Coordinates of C-alpha atoms in Angstrom, one line a residue:
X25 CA -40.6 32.9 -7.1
X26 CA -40.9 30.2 -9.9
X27 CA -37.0 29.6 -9.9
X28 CA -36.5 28.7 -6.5
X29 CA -39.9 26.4 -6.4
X30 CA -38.3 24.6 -9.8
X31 CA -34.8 24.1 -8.1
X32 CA -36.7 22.7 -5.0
X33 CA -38.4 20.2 -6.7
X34 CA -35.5 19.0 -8.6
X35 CA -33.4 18.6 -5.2
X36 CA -36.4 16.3 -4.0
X37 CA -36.4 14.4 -7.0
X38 CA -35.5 10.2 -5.8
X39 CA -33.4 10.0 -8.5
X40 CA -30.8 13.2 -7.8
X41 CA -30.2 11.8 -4.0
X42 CA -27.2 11.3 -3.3
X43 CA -26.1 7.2 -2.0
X44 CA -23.3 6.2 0.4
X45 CA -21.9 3.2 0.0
X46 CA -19.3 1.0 2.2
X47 CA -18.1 -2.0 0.7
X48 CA -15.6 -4.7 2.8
X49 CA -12.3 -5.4 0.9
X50 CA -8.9 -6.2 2.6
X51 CA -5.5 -4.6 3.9
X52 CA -5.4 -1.7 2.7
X53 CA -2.0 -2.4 0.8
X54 CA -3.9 -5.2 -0.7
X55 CA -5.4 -6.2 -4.3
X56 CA -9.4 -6.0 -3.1
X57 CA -8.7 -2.3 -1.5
X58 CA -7.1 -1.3 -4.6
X59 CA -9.7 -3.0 -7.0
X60 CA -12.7 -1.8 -5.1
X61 CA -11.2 1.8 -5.2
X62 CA -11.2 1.9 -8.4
X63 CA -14.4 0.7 -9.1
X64 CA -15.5 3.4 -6.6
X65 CA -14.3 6.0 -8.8
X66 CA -15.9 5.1 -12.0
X67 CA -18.8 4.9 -10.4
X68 CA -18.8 8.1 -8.9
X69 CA -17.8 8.7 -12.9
X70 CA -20.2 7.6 -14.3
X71 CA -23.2 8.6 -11.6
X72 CA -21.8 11.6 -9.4
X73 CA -24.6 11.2 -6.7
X74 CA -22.9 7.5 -5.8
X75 CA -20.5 7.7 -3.4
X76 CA -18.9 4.7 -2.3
X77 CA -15.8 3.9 -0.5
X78 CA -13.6 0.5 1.0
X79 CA -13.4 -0.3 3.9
X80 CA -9.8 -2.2 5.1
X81 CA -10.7 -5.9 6.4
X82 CA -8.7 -8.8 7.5
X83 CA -10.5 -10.6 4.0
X84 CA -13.3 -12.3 3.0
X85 CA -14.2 -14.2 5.9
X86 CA -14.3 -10.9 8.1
X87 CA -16.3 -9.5 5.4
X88 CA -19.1 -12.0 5.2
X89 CA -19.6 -12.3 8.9
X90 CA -19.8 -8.6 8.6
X91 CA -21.9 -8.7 5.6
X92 CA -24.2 -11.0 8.4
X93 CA -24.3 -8.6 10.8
X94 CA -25.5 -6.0 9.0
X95 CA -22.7 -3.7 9.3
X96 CA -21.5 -3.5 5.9
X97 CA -24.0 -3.5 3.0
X98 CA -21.6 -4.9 0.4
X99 CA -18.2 -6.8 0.6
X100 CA -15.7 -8.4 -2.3
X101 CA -15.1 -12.1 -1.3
X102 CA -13.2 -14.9 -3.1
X103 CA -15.2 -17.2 -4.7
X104 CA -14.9 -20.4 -2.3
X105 CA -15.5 -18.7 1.1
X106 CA -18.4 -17.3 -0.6
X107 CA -20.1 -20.7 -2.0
X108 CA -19.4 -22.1 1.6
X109 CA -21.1 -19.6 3.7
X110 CA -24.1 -19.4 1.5
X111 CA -24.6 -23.7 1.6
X112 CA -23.1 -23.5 5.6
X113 CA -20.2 -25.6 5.1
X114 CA -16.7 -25.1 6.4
X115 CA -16.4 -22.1 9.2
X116 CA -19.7 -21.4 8.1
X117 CA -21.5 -24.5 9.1
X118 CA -23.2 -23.2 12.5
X119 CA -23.6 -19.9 10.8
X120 CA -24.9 -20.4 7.0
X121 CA -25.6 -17.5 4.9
X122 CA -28.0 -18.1 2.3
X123 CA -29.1 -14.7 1.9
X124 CA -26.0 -13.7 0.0
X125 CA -26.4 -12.8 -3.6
X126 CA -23.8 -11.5 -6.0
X127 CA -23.2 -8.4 -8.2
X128 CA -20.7 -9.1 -10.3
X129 CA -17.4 -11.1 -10.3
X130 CA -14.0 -8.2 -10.4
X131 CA -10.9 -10.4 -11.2
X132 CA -10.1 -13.9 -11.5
X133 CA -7.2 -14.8 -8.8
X134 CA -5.0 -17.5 -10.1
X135 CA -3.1 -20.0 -7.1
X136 CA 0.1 -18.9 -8.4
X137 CA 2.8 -21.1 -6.9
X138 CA 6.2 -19.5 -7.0
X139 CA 9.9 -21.1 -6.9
X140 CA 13.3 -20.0 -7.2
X141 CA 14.6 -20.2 -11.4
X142 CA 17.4 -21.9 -10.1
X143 CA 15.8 -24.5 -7.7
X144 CA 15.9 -27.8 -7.3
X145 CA 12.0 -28.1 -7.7
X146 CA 10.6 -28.8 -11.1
X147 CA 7.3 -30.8 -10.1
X148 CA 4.4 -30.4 -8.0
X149 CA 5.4 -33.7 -6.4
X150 CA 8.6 -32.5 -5.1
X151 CA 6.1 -29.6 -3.2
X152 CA 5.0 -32.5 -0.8
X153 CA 8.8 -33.1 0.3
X154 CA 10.4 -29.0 0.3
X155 CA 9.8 -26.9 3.0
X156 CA 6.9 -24.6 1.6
X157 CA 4.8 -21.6 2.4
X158 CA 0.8 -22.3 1.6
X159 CA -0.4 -19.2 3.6
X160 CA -1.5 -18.9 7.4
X161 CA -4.0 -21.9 8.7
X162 CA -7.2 -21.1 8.2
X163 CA -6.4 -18.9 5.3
X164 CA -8.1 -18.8 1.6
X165 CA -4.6 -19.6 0.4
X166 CA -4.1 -22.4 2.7
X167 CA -7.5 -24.1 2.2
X168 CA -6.5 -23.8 -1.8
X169 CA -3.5 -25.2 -1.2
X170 CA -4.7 -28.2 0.4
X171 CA -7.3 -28.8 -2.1
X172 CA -4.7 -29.3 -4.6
X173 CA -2.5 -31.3 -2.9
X174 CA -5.3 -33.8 -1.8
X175 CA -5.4 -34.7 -5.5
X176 CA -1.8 -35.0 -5.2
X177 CA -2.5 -37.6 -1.9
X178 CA -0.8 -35.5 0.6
X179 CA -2.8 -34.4 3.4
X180 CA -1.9 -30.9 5.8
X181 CA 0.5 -33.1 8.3
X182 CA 1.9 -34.7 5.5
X183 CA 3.6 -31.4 4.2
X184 CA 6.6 -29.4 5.6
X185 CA 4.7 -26.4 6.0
X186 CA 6.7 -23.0 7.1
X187 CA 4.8 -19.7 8.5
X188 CA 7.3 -16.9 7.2
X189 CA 7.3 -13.2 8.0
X190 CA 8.7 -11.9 4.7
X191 CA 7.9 -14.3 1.8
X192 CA 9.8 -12.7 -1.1
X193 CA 13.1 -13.2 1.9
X194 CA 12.3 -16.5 2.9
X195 CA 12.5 -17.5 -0.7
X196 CA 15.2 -16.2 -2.1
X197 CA 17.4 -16.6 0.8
X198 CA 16.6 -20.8 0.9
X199 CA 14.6 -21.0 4.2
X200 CA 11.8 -22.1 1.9
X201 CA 11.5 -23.8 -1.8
X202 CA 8.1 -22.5 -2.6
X203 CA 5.6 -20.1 -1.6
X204 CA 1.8 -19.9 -2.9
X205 CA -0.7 -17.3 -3.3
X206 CA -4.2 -17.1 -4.2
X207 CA -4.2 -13.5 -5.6
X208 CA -4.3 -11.6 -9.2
X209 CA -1.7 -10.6 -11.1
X210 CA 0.9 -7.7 -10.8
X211 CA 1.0 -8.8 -7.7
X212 CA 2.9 -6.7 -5.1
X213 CA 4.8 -9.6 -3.4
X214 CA 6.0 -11.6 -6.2
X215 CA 7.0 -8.1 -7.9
X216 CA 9.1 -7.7 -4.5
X217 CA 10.5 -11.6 -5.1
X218 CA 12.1 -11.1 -9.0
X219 CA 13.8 -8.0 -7.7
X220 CA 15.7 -10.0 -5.2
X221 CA 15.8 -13.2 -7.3
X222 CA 15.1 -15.0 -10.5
X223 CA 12.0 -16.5 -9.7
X224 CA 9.7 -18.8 -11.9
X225 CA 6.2 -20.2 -11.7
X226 CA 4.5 -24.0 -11.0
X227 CA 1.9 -24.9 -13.9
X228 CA -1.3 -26.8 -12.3
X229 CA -3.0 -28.3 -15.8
X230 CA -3.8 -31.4 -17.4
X231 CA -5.3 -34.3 -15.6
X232 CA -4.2 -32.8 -11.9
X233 CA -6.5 -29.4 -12.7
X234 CA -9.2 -31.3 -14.3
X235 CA -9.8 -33.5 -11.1
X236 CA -9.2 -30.5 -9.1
X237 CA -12.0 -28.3 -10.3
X238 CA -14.5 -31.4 -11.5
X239 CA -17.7 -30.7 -9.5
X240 CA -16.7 -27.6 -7.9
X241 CA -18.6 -24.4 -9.0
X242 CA -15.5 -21.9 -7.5
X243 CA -12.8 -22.4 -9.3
X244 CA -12.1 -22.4 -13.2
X245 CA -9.2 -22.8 -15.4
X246 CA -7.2 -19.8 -15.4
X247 CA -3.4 -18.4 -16.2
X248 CA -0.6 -16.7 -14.4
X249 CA -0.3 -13.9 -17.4
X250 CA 2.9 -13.6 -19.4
X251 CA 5.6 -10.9 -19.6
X252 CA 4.5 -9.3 -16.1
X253 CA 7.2 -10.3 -14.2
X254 CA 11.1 -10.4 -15.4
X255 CA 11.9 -13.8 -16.8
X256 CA 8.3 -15.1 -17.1
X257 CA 7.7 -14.9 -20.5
X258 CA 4.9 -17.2 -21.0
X259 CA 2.0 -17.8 -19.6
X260 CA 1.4 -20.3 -16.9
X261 CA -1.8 -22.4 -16.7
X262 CA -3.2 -23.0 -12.9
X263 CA -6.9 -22.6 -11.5
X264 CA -8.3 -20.1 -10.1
X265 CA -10.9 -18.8 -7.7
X266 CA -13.5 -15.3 -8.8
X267 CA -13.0 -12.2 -6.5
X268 CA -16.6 -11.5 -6.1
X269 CA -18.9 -8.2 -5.3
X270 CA -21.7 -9.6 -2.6
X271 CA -24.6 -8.1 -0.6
X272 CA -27.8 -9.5 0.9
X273 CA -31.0 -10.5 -0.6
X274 CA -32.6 -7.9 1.8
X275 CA -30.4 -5.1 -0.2
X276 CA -33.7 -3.0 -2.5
X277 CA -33.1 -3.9 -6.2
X278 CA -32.9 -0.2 -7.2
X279 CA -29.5 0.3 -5.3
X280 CA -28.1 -2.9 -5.9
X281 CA -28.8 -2.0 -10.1
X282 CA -28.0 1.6 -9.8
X283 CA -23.8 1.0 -8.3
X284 CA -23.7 -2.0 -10.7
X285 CA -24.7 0.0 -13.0
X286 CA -22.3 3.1 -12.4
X287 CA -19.4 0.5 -11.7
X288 CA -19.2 -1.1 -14.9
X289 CA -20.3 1.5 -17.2
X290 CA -17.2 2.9 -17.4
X291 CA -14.9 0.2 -17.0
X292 CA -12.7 1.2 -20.1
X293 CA -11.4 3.6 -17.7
X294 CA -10.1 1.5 -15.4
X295 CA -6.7 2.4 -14.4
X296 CA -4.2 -0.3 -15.5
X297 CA -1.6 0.4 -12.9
X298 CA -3.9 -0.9 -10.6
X299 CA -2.7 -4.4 -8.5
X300 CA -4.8 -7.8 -10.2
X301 CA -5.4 -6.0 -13.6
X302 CA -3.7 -8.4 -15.8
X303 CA -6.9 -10.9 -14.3
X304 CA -9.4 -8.3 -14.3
X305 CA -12.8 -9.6 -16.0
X306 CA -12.9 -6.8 -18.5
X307 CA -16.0 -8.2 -20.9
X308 CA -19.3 -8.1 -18.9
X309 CA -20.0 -11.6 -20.3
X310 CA -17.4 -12.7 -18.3
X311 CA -18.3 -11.1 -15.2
X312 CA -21.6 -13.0 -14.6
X313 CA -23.1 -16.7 -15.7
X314 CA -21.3 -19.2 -14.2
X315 CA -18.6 -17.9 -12.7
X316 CA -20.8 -16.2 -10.2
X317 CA -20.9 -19.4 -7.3
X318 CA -24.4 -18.2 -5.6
X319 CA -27.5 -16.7 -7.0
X320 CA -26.9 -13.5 -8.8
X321 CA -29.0 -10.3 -7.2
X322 CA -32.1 -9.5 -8.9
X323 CA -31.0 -5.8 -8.9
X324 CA -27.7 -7.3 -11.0
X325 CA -29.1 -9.5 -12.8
X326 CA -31.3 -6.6 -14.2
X327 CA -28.2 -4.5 -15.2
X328 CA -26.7 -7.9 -17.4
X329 CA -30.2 -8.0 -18.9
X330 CA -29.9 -5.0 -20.6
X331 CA -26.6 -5.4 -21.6
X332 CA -27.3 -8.4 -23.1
X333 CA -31.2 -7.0 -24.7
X334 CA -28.6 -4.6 -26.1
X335 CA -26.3 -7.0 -28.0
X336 CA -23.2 -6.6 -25.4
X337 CA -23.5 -9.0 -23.8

């Protein structure tokens, strides 16, 4: 009788229960489905009793207003939409969110501004004039896009903006000189692009980046990577927003520390065919501090603690 009684008590053991999790991402042919998969398996790697799954979005803003209703318990946002809703500004401002906390930024996602190689357009000027693509209104694309060229002095009714159904088409067949993304890098679109044409990218650096991210906590200095994409053979500066792992303050500090925990632990794993993993954060040092745009989760912030108590941080 002494073996069953033992097995019992280990089944009711706190720490052997097994956790669900559901976490918001995008389309599910998108980069925050794919990343947040993968993250879901090595963490149910690394702790087999976590189990924790996407769940296909329309994007960030979806996920946060879900993330408000309480119907999802964690959600990857970008970086901007996130700092907005937690101070109530922009679509947020009649619904603030200043519970939100943050795990862990995933990837940094460059604004990666693409052009034929054999186009007329050399300069971001010469954006303000050509019949572009900046994303849908309303967008995270088309909010980043309008950001930069406000520093350019060109405001939304300025620009010759196009709405496109296929932008890899659109391009390469001249119905539009440009098209921009706020997304990491392989990305499946512009992949799609260099197979129909030679394509190259925009730079955003110097003094035009510098007054673009001055006093803005959401978006850094970051690269479109080399050698990914045929022709492209170095790097191209831009900026960038964080893809960002969020819950609520309300979330226990024991589960938000536990799928931290089992996420990252065996991030050396991560599968490198994986959309966005050329701007994957792969050192945890990079992964929290300021890069993170709201207040980090205590149940996080415990996790980074140790790493760094450990020296690997």
């Amino acid at each position: 009788m002494k073996l069953p009684i033992l097995l019992l008590a280990l089944l009711w053991q706190p720490s052997l229960h097994a956790v669900s999790v559901t976490i918001g991402t995008g389309g599910e042919q998108g980069i925050y489905y794919q990343v947040i998969k993968e993250f879901c398996r090595l963490a149910h790697k690394s702790d087999p009793t976590v189990q924790c799954k996407p769940q296909a979005s329309s994007g960030s803003i979806e996920n946060l207003r879900l993330l408000q209703a309480g119907e999802i318990p964690y959600a990857l946002v970008q970086s901007d939409w996130l700092y907005q809703a937690s101070q109530g500004t922009g679509p947020f401002a009649r619904q603030p969110q200043p519970e939100l906390r943050t795990l862990f930024a995933t990837h940094a996602e460059p604004f990666t501004i693409v052009v034929r190689a054999d186009g007329d357009i050399t300069t971001l000027e010469q954006l303000k004039l050509a019949p572009i693509d900046m994303g849908l209104k309303n967008s995270g694309t088309r909010q980043t896009a309008l950001a930069l060229f406000s520093v350019l002095g060109a405001k939304e009714q300025d620009l010759d903006l196009k709405s496109v159904a296929n932008l890899s088409e659109a391009l390469c067949s001249k119905q539009i000189d440009a098209y921009g993304l706020v997304m990491g890098h392989p990305n499946r679109i512009v992949l799609e692009t260099s197979k129909r044409c030679a394509i190259r990218f925009m730079s955003v650096e110097g003094a035009i980046r510098e007054q673009l991210l001055q006093g803005v906590k959401y978006y850094q200095r970051s690269q479109i990577p080399a050698r990914i994409y045929p022709g492209n053979l170095k790097a191209t500066p831009t900026f960038a927003i964080a893809a960002t792992l969020v819950t609520n303050a309300i979330t226990p500090d024991k589960d938000v520390y536990r799928l931290t925990k089992a996420m990252l632990s065996q991030q050396t794993s991560f599968n490198e065919q994986t959309y966005g993993y050329a701007n994957l954060f792969h050192k945890a040092r990079n992964k929290t501090g300021p890069v993170l745009s709201v207040t980090q989760h205590p149940g996080a912030a415990r996790y980074f603690e140790e790493l760094k108590a450990a020296g690997k941080l």
